[in-house]
């Protein structure tokens, strides 16, 4: 079935808008049960679920990947792939290390006397847990794209949970990133273990990384007890293109997302009807040649669309409304168009910046907001693993100068104890004649 060509404002484009990350309420009760079991029974429940869901018999003695298993993984991975992982690591770490520069402690003088000090202090999180999924594909790149921002931030301990220990590239990527603890656990039970801690798995401060619906819902359920990076939904791409773009390349970029899974969304917004028709034909032609054509076909049939906009301004408006995870700009003056866009997880500018470049190598993390959440959230980065602490150091005279204002506001809210602690200082250190 060909991807439909739709005219914006005329045809029904509902398949493009209103995607949700949490539309699987039927799984919530099962996820809650798993979380409660692991929270209360800890290792015992964790190991039972590993056997039930992942068919892995693990216990306290083998839940961690051993040094010998790491060595075996290296023996199974092509040396050229190891070198590619190392090159990717260098670029990703360099990119995120540059972000760390902005996280400097700052202080400035304040108050009427100019002797009070305000400011902020940045601190990295102490321990974070990264989830690396199994499923229909294996993702050593997810290790790089989650671990390296945390390492650049200065996180003391980074642990990994993955059910996919049979993929040696994942273990190699962990080792290359310096991760010392890799747990052979997956699913909602892994999220619960990292959120609450068990005898074998330490409690973390933040859980990051993508996963299936059970992992996603589990992250949502434990949020508040532990921080999370984001609620990630199916992968998606939107491309803005004009007559200057190559239909063959556009189709290949759309297919690079459609092959993730059946729920992935691939959307082209173009101002050229002729280009729309060419891309439609290319999608059919290229899909038939690809190994994951069954997944791709289902994805395109359900969530694929080509939208014809009247001009670039309307195309930009559509893109900002969709707020896609990946947004490619393949137009003349692509850089200028990109700077007019507001809502996207990552923007890929020009014909030589295809989305897979960001997935594997360029530097920014590929863990991005999906399902329209790019309207208000950001890519996983050093920021994800840092916290800001306010610094307040008031001089005596400056506190006394604003004491009456604090007392007035506190008493208006009915908080007498708040007001009293200020009154006591005023009585002790203020002008006694004015009290």
Short mmCIF file of C-alpha atoms in Angstrom, two decimals:
data_model
loop_
_atom_site.label_atom_id
_atom_site.label_comp_id
_atom_site.label_asym_id
_atom_site.label_seq_id
_atom_site.Cartn_x
_atom_site.Cartn_y
_atom_site.Cartn_z
CA UNK A 1 0.00 0.00 0.00
CA UNK A 2 1.44 3.38 -1.02
CA UNK A 3 1.90 6.12 1.55
CA UNK A 4 -0.94 8.61 1.02
CA UNK A 5 -0.30 12.06 -0.41
CA UNK A 6 -2.40 14.57 1.51
CA UNK A 7 -2.98 18.28 1.02
CA UNK A 8 -2.79 20.24 4.24
CA UNK A 9 -6.06 21.99 5.08
CA UNK A 10 -7.99 19.90 2.54
CA UNK A 11 -7.43 16.20 3.28
CA UNK A 12 -7.60 14.43 6.64
CA UNK A 13 -4.12 14.62 8.18
CA UNK A 14 -5.13 13.23 11.59
CA UNK A 15 -2.64 10.36 11.31
CA UNK A 16 0.13 12.94 11.59
CA UNK A 17 -1.06 14.76 14.72
CA UNK A 18 -1.92 13.73 18.25
CA UNK A 19 0.42 10.76 18.63
CA UNK A 20 0.65 9.60 22.24
CA UNK A 21 3.38 7.89 24.21
CA UNK A 22 1.10 6.40 26.83
CA UNK A 23 -1.87 4.98 24.97
CA UNK A 24 -1.45 1.47 26.36
CA UNK A 25 -3.44 1.66 29.58
CA UNK A 26 -4.18 -2.08 29.41
CA UNK A 27 -0.60 -2.76 30.50
CA UNK A 28 -0.58 -0.48 33.54
CA UNK A 29 -1.94 -3.00 36.04
CA UNK A 30 0.62 -5.61 34.96
CA UNK A 31 3.44 -3.07 35.24
CA UNK A 32 2.26 -1.97 38.69
CA UNK A 33 2.21 -5.57 39.87
CA UNK A 34 5.77 -6.12 38.68
CA UNK A 35 6.96 -2.93 40.37
CA UNK A 36 5.32 -3.79 43.69
CA UNK A 37 6.70 -7.31 43.60
CA UNK A 38 10.27 -6.14 43.00
CA UNK A 39 9.90 -3.34 45.54
CA UNK A 40 8.74 -5.74 48.26
CA UNK A 41 10.47 -9.02 47.40
CA UNK A 42 13.55 -7.52 45.76
CA UNK A 43 16.02 -10.05 44.28
CA UNK A 44 13.61 -12.95 44.64
CA UNK A 45 11.02 -11.29 42.39
CA UNK A 46 13.64 -9.87 40.05
CA UNK A 47 15.12 -13.29 39.33
CA UNK A 48 11.68 -14.87 38.90
CA UNK A 49 10.76 -12.28 36.26
CA UNK A 50 14.09 -12.77 34.48
CA UNK A 51 13.26 -16.45 34.06
CA UNK A 52 9.62 -15.80 33.13
CA UNK A 53 10.06 -12.96 30.62
CA UNK A 54 13.67 -13.18 29.40
CA UNK A 55 14.22 -16.93 29.85
CA UNK A 56 17.38 -16.20 31.79
CA UNK A 57 18.27 -18.11 34.92
CA UNK A 58 20.09 -15.58 37.04
CA UNK A 59 20.87 -15.24 40.73
CA UNK A 60 22.96 -13.04 43.01
CA UNK A 61 26.13 -14.74 41.78
CA UNK A 62 25.65 -14.22 38.05
CA UNK A 63 23.33 -11.21 37.73
CA UNK A 64 26.35 -9.08 36.83
CA UNK A 65 28.19 -9.57 33.54
CA UNK A 66 31.59 -11.01 34.42
CA UNK A 67 35.03 -10.04 33.14
CA UNK A 68 35.25 -13.33 31.27
CA UNK A 69 31.94 -12.60 29.53
CA UNK A 70 33.30 -9.19 28.49
CA UNK A 71 36.44 -10.84 27.10
CA UNK A 72 34.32 -13.34 25.20
CA UNK A 73 32.25 -10.48 23.77
CA UNK A 74 35.38 -8.84 22.36
CA UNK A 75 36.35 -12.10 20.69
CA UNK A 76 33.00 -12.18 18.90
CA UNK A 77 32.90 -8.57 17.67
CA UNK A 78 34.63 -7.65 14.45
CA UNK A 79 37.69 -5.49 15.14
CA UNK A 80 36.49 -2.94 12.59
CA UNK A 81 33.25 -2.52 14.56
CA UNK A 82 35.22 -2.04 17.78
CA UNK A 83 37.20 0.74 16.08
CA UNK A 84 33.98 2.33 14.81
CA UNK A 85 32.58 2.26 18.35
CA UNK A 86 35.74 3.93 19.62
CA UNK A 87 35.55 6.66 16.97
CA UNK A 88 31.90 7.28 17.75
CA UNK A 89 32.72 7.42 21.46
CA UNK A 90 35.38 10.06 20.91
CA UNK A 91 33.03 12.35 19.00
CA UNK A 92 30.10 11.90 21.38
CA UNK A 93 32.24 12.47 24.46
CA UNK A 94 33.83 15.56 22.92
CA UNK A 95 30.42 17.03 22.08
CA UNK A 96 29.05 16.55 25.59
CA UNK A 97 32.25 17.59 27.34
CA UNK A 98 31.86 20.97 25.64
CA UNK A 99 28.42 21.28 27.27
CA UNK A 100 29.92 20.78 30.72
CA UNK A 101 31.67 24.16 30.46
CA UNK A 102 28.40 26.05 31.01
CA UNK A 103 27.79 24.28 34.33
CA UNK A 104 29.97 26.58 36.42
CA UNK A 105 29.12 27.71 39.92
CA UNK A 106 28.27 31.40 39.95
CA UNK A 107 27.80 33.95 42.74
CA UNK A 108 26.90 37.61 42.75
CA UNK A 109 26.50 40.31 45.37
CA UNK A 110 22.97 41.31 46.30
CA UNK A 111 20.95 43.25 48.86
CA UNK A 112 20.93 46.93 49.77
CA UNK A 113 24.34 46.68 51.44
CA UNK A 114 25.91 44.84 48.56
CA UNK A 115 27.32 42.37 51.08
CA UNK A 116 24.84 39.52 50.60
CA UNK A 117 25.60 36.72 48.17
CA UNK A 118 23.29 34.79 45.88
CA UNK A 119 24.15 32.21 43.30
CA UNK A 120 23.91 28.63 42.19
CA UNK A 121 25.98 25.48 42.52
CA UNK A 122 25.96 22.63 39.99
CA UNK A 123 26.48 19.04 41.05
CA UNK A 124 26.34 15.84 38.97
CA UNK A 125 24.08 13.05 40.13
CA UNK A 126 25.81 10.37 42.19
CA UNK A 127 24.51 7.23 40.48
CA UNK A 128 22.45 6.71 37.33
CA UNK A 129 20.98 3.61 35.74
CA UNK A 130 20.85 3.18 31.98
CA UNK A 131 18.40 0.88 30.27
CA UNK A 132 19.55 -0.70 27.00
CA UNK A 133 16.67 -2.54 25.30
CA UNK A 134 16.55 -5.90 23.63
CA UNK A 135 13.59 -6.55 21.37
CA UNK A 136 13.67 -6.53 17.58
CA UNK A 137 17.09 -4.92 17.30
CA UNK A 138 20.21 -4.53 19.37
CA UNK A 139 21.46 -1.12 20.35
CA UNK A 140 25.13 -0.71 21.28
CA UNK A 141 24.65 2.89 20.11
CA UNK A 142 22.21 3.43 22.99
CA UNK A 143 25.04 2.63 25.41
CA UNK A 144 27.18 5.35 23.85
CA UNK A 145 24.36 7.88 23.61
CA UNK A 146 23.29 7.53 27.25
CA UNK A 147 26.51 6.69 29.08
CA UNK A 148 28.79 9.31 27.57
CA UNK A 149 26.65 12.35 28.49
CA UNK A 150 26.49 11.00 32.05
CA UNK A 151 30.25 10.49 32.13
CA UNK A 152 30.84 13.97 30.72
CA UNK A 153 28.60 15.36 33.47
CA UNK A 154 30.82 13.74 36.10
CA UNK A 155 28.38 11.13 37.43
CA UNK A 156 30.23 9.00 39.99
CA UNK A 157 28.70 5.65 39.03
CA UNK A 158 26.92 4.56 35.85
CA UNK A 159 25.25 1.15 35.78
CA UNK A 160 23.52 -0.58 32.87
CA UNK A 161 20.55 -2.94 32.82
CA UNK A 162 19.93 -4.95 29.67
CA UNK A 163 18.21 -8.22 28.84
CA UNK A 164 20.24 -8.40 25.64
CA UNK A 165 23.48 -9.86 27.02
CA UNK A 166 23.73 -12.24 24.08
CA UNK A 167 24.64 -9.30 21.87
CA UNK A 168 28.39 -8.89 22.31
CA UNK A 169 28.47 -5.40 20.75
CA UNK A 170 26.43 -4.05 23.68
CA UNK A 171 28.93 -5.46 26.17
CA UNK A 172 31.84 -4.08 24.16
CA UNK A 173 30.23 -0.64 24.07
CA UNK A 174 29.75 -0.74 27.84
CA UNK A 175 33.39 -1.67 28.38
CA UNK A 176 34.59 1.05 26.01
CA UNK A 177 32.58 3.59 28.03
CA UNK A 178 34.14 2.40 31.27
CA UNK A 179 30.96 0.92 32.73
CA UNK A 180 31.86 -1.57 35.44
CA UNK A 181 28.43 -2.93 36.35
CA UNK A 182 26.17 -4.45 33.68
CA UNK A 183 23.10 -6.22 35.02
CA UNK A 184 21.43 -9.04 33.10
CA UNK A 185 17.93 -7.74 33.71
CA UNK A 186 15.26 -6.14 31.55
CA UNK A 187 11.69 -4.94 31.38
CA UNK A 188 9.64 -3.23 34.06
CA UNK A 189 11.42 -5.36 36.68
CA UNK A 190 14.77 -3.78 35.78
CA UNK A 191 13.28 -0.29 36.12
CA UNK A 192 11.81 -1.20 39.52
CA UNK A 193 15.11 -2.68 40.70
CA UNK A 194 17.03 0.47 39.81
CA UNK A 195 14.34 2.74 41.27
CA UNK A 196 13.99 1.02 44.65
CA UNK A 197 17.11 -1.11 44.94
CA UNK A 198 17.42 -4.83 45.67
CA UNK A 199 20.06 -6.92 47.40
CA UNK A 200 21.98 -7.11 44.10
CA UNK A 201 21.01 -3.90 42.28
CA UNK A 202 21.73 -0.50 43.85
CA UNK A 203 19.15 2.27 43.92
CA UNK A 204 19.95 5.02 41.41
CA UNK A 205 19.13 8.73 41.25
CA UNK A 206 17.96 8.72 37.62
CA UNK A 207 16.96 6.13 35.04
CA UNK A 208 17.64 6.91 31.38
CA UNK A 209 17.29 5.08 28.11
CA UNK A 210 14.52 3.83 25.82
CA UNK A 211 12.51 0.63 26.05
CA UNK A 212 9.28 -1.10 25.14
CA UNK A 213 5.84 -0.18 26.48
CA UNK A 214 6.47 -2.01 29.78
CA UNK A 215 9.72 -0.14 30.36
CA UNK A 216 8.14 3.18 29.41
CA UNK A 217 5.15 2.72 31.71
CA UNK A 218 7.41 1.53 34.53
CA UNK A 219 9.54 4.66 34.21
CA UNK A 220 6.40 6.75 34.43
CA UNK A 221 5.21 4.88 37.51
CA UNK A 222 8.48 5.22 39.47
CA UNK A 223 8.99 8.88 38.53
CA UNK A 224 9.02 10.96 41.69
CA UNK A 225 10.75 8.26 43.67
CA UNK A 226 13.57 8.48 41.14
CA UNK A 227 14.22 10.88 38.27
CA UNK A 228 13.84 9.77 34.65
CA UNK A 229 15.12 11.21 31.40
CA UNK A 230 11.82 11.22 29.50
CA UNK A 231 8.83 9.11 28.48
CA UNK A 232 9.91 7.82 25.08
CA UNK A 233 7.45 6.66 22.45
CA UNK A 234 7.87 5.09 18.99
CA UNK A 235 10.52 6.59 16.74
CA UNK A 236 9.54 9.27 14.23
CA UNK A 237 10.91 11.48 11.48
CA UNK A 238 9.52 14.50 9.65
CA UNK A 239 11.27 15.91 6.59
CA UNK A 240 10.69 19.35 5.11
CA UNK A 241 11.65 19.35 1.42
CA UNK A 242 11.32 21.50 -1.66
CA UNK A 243 11.99 20.94 -5.39
CA UNK A 244 15.75 20.91 -4.83
CA UNK A 245 15.64 17.67 -2.82
CA UNK A 246 16.41 14.18 -4.17
CA UNK A 247 13.37 11.86 -4.00
CA UNK A 248 15.55 8.76 -3.68
CA UNK A 249 17.37 10.15 -0.65
CA UNK A 250 14.20 11.44 0.96
CA UNK A 251 12.59 8.01 0.68
CA UNK A 252 15.64 6.30 2.15
CA UNK A 253 15.62 8.68 5.11
CA UNK A 254 11.92 8.04 5.77
CA UNK A 255 12.52 4.29 5.62
CA UNK A 256 15.39 4.54 8.11
CA UNK A 257 12.78 5.33 10.76
CA UNK A 258 10.01 3.06 9.49
CA UNK A 259 12.22 0.01 10.01
CA UNK A 260 12.39 0.59 13.80
CA UNK A 261 8.95 -0.89 14.47
CA UNK A 262 5.37 -0.93 13.26
CA UNK A 263 4.47 2.13 15.35
CA UNK A 264 7.23 4.36 13.95
CA UNK A 265 6.09 7.44 12.03
CA UNK A 266 7.64 8.70 8.78
CA UNK A 267 6.31 12.00 7.44
CA UNK A 268 7.33 14.12 4.47
CA UNK A 269 6.13 17.73 4.21
CA UNK A 270 6.86 19.22 0.81
CA UNK A 271 5.80 22.19 -1.27
CA UNK A 272 6.14 20.18 -4.50
CA UNK A 273 3.40 17.80 -5.66
CA UNK A 274 5.78 16.41 -8.27
CA UNK A 275 8.35 15.57 -5.58
CA UNK A 276 5.61 14.03 -3.43
CA UNK A 277 4.70 11.59 -6.21
CA UNK A 278 8.33 10.68 -6.84
CA UNK A 279 8.95 9.97 -3.15
CA UNK A 280 5.77 7.88 -2.98
CA UNK A 281 7.07 5.66 -5.80
CA UNK A 282 10.54 5.47 -4.26
CA UNK A 283 9.11 4.32 -0.94
CA UNK A 284 7.38 1.39 -2.64
CA UNK A 285 10.44 0.52 -4.70
CA UNK A 286 12.97 0.67 -1.86
CA UNK A 287 10.76 -1.06 0.71
CA UNK A 288 10.62 -4.19 -1.46
CA UNK A 289 14.42 -4.40 -1.36
CA UNK A 290 14.87 -4.12 2.41
CA UNK A 291 15.27 -6.93 4.92
CA UNK A 292 12.76 -5.48 7.39
CA UNK A 293 10.14 -4.81 4.70
CA UNK A 294 7.26 -6.34 6.67
CA UNK A 295 7.83 -3.99 9.60
CA UNK A 296 8.38 -1.06 7.23
CA UNK A 297 5.20 -1.73 5.27
CA UNK A 298 3.09 -1.85 8.42
CA UNK A 299 4.71 1.30 9.77
CA UNK A 300 4.13 3.25 6.55
CA UNK A 301 0.59 1.96 6.17
CA UNK A 302 -0.35 3.02 9.70
CA UNK A 303 1.76 6.09 10.39
CA UNK A 304 3.32 7.20 7.11
CA UNK A 305 2.22 10.33 5.26
CA UNK A 306 3.28 12.77 2.56
CA UNK A 307 1.77 16.22 3.08
CA UNK A 308 1.76 18.89 0.40
CA UNK A 309 1.99 22.38 1.90
CA UNK A 310 1.37 25.59 -0.01
CA UNK A 311 4.74 27.12 0.94
CA UNK A 312 7.72 26.79 3.27
CA UNK A 313 6.03 28.88 5.97
CA UNK A 314 3.13 26.42 6.10
CA UNK A 315 5.59 23.50 6.13
CA UNK A 316 7.34 25.05 9.14
CA UNK A 317 3.99 25.49 10.88
CA UNK A 318 3.12 21.82 10.30
CA UNK A 319 6.52 20.68 11.59
CA UNK A 320 6.20 22.78 14.74
CA UNK A 321 2.74 21.38 15.38
CA UNK A 322 3.95 17.80 15.00
CA UNK A 323 7.11 18.53 17.08
CA UNK A 324 8.90 15.43 15.77
CA UNK A 325 11.72 13.49 17.32
CA UNK A 326 13.88 13.87 14.18
CA UNK A 327 13.39 16.75 11.77
CA UNK A 328 15.32 16.93 8.50
CA UNK A 329 15.43 20.10 6.40
CA UNK A 330 16.22 19.35 2.75
CA UNK A 331 15.59 22.66 1.04
CA UNK A 332 17.46 25.51 -0.52
CA UNK A 333 18.79 27.73 2.27
CA UNK A 334 18.22 24.85 4.67
CA UNK A 335 20.07 26.59 7.49
CA UNK A 336 17.74 29.58 7.32
CA UNK A 337 14.68 27.32 7.38
CA UNK A 338 16.10 25.38 10.34
CA UNK A 339 16.49 28.55 12.40
CA UNK A 340 12.76 29.27 12.01
CA UNK A 341 11.80 25.95 13.59
CA UNK A 342 10.97 25.73 17.29
CA UNK A 343 9.80 22.19 18.08
CA UNK A 344 12.01 19.18 17.41
CA UNK A 345 14.21 16.74 19.28
CA UNK A 346 17.02 17.19 16.76
CA UNK A 347 17.24 19.11 13.49
CA UNK A 348 19.30 17.69 10.61
CA UNK A 349 20.21 20.44 8.17
CA UNK A 350 20.92 19.83 4.48
CA UNK A 351 21.23 16.83 2.21
CA UNK A 352 24.38 15.52 3.89
CA UNK A 353 22.97 15.33 7.41
CA UNK A 354 20.71 12.25 7.29
CA UNK A 355 19.12 11.08 10.53
CA UNK A 356 21.33 7.95 10.94
CA UNK A 357 24.30 10.31 11.27
CA UNK A 358 22.74 11.45 14.53
CA UNK A 359 21.80 7.93 15.58
CA UNK A 360 25.36 6.71 15.57
CA UNK A 361 28.14 9.22 15.17
CA UNK A 362 27.69 13.00 15.02
CA UNK A 363 27.85 13.68 18.76
CA UNK A 364 24.46 14.70 20.20
CA UNK A 365 22.58 11.91 21.96
CA UNK A 366 19.98 10.05 19.94
CA UNK A 367 17.70 9.77 22.99
CA UNK A 368 15.15 12.40 21.99
CA UNK A 369 11.64 13.56 22.94
CA UNK A 370 8.89 11.87 20.92
CA UNK A 371 5.14 12.05 20.33
CA UNK A 372 5.04 15.82 20.35
CA UNK A 373 6.87 16.22 23.65
CA UNK A 374 9.57 18.23 21.85
CA UNK A 375 7.18 21.14 22.41
CA UNK A 376 8.39 21.25 26.02
CA UNK A 377 11.29 18.85 26.53
CA UNK A 378 14.83 18.38 25.28
CA UNK A 379 17.36 15.85 24.08
CA UNK A 380 19.20 13.76 26.66
CA UNK A 381 22.44 15.58 27.42
CA UNK A 382 24.80 16.62 30.18
CA UNK A 383 21.91 18.71 31.54
CA UNK A 384 19.98 15.48 32.22
CA UNK A 385 22.60 14.32 34.70
CA UNK A 386 23.21 17.63 36.50
CA UNK A 387 21.29 19.37 39.26
CA UNK A 388 21.35 23.03 40.26
CA UNK A 389 21.42 24.04 43.92
CA UNK A 390 20.50 27.56 44.97
CA UNK A 391 23.03 29.44 47.15
CA UNK A 392 21.77 32.09 49.58
CA UNK A 393 24.04 33.97 52.02
CA UNK A 394 22.46 37.17 53.38
CA UNK A 395 24.23 39.79 55.44
CA UNK A 396 22.55 40.75 58.73
CA UNK A 397 21.60 44.26 57.62
CA UNK A 398 20.03 42.98 54.40
CA UNK A 399 17.86 40.45 56.22
CA UNK A 400 16.73 43.14 58.67
CA UNK A 401 15.92 45.51 55.81
CA UNK A 402 13.41 43.07 54.31
CA UNK A 403 12.20 41.49 57.56
CA UNK A 404 8.88 43.34 57.64
CA UNK A 405 8.11 42.32 54.07
CA UNK A 406 8.81 38.64 54.78
CA UNK A 407 6.69 38.77 57.94
CA UNK A 408 3.80 40.43 56.09
CA UNK A 409 3.76 37.83 53.30
CA UNK A 410 4.16 34.88 55.70
CA UNK A 411 1.33 36.08 57.94
CA UNK A 412 -0.92 36.69 54.92
CA UNK A 413 -0.51 33.00 54.09
CA UNK A 414 -1.23 31.92 57.67
CA UNK A 415 2.29 30.69 58.41
CA UNK A 416 3.03 32.13 61.82
CA UNK A 417 6.15 30.04 62.37
CA UNK A 418 7.63 31.37 59.15
CA UNK A 419 6.99 34.92 60.38
CA UNK A 420 8.22 34.15 63.89
CA UNK A 421 11.70 33.01 62.86
CA UNK A 422 12.17 36.38 61.14
CA UNK A 423 10.67 38.27 64.13
CA UNK A 424 13.13 36.58 66.50
CA UNK A 425 16.10 37.73 64.44
CA UNK A 426 14.64 41.21 64.17
CA UNK A 427 14.16 41.34 67.95
CA UNK A 428 17.68 40.04 68.64
CA UNK A 429 19.65 42.01 66.10
CA UNK A 430 17.42 44.85 64.92
CA UNK A 431 16.74 48.32 66.25
CA UNK A 432 15.14 47.60 69.63
CA UNK A 433 13.34 50.96 69.72
CA UNK A 434 11.41 50.16 66.55
CA UNK A 435 10.17 46.75 67.69
#
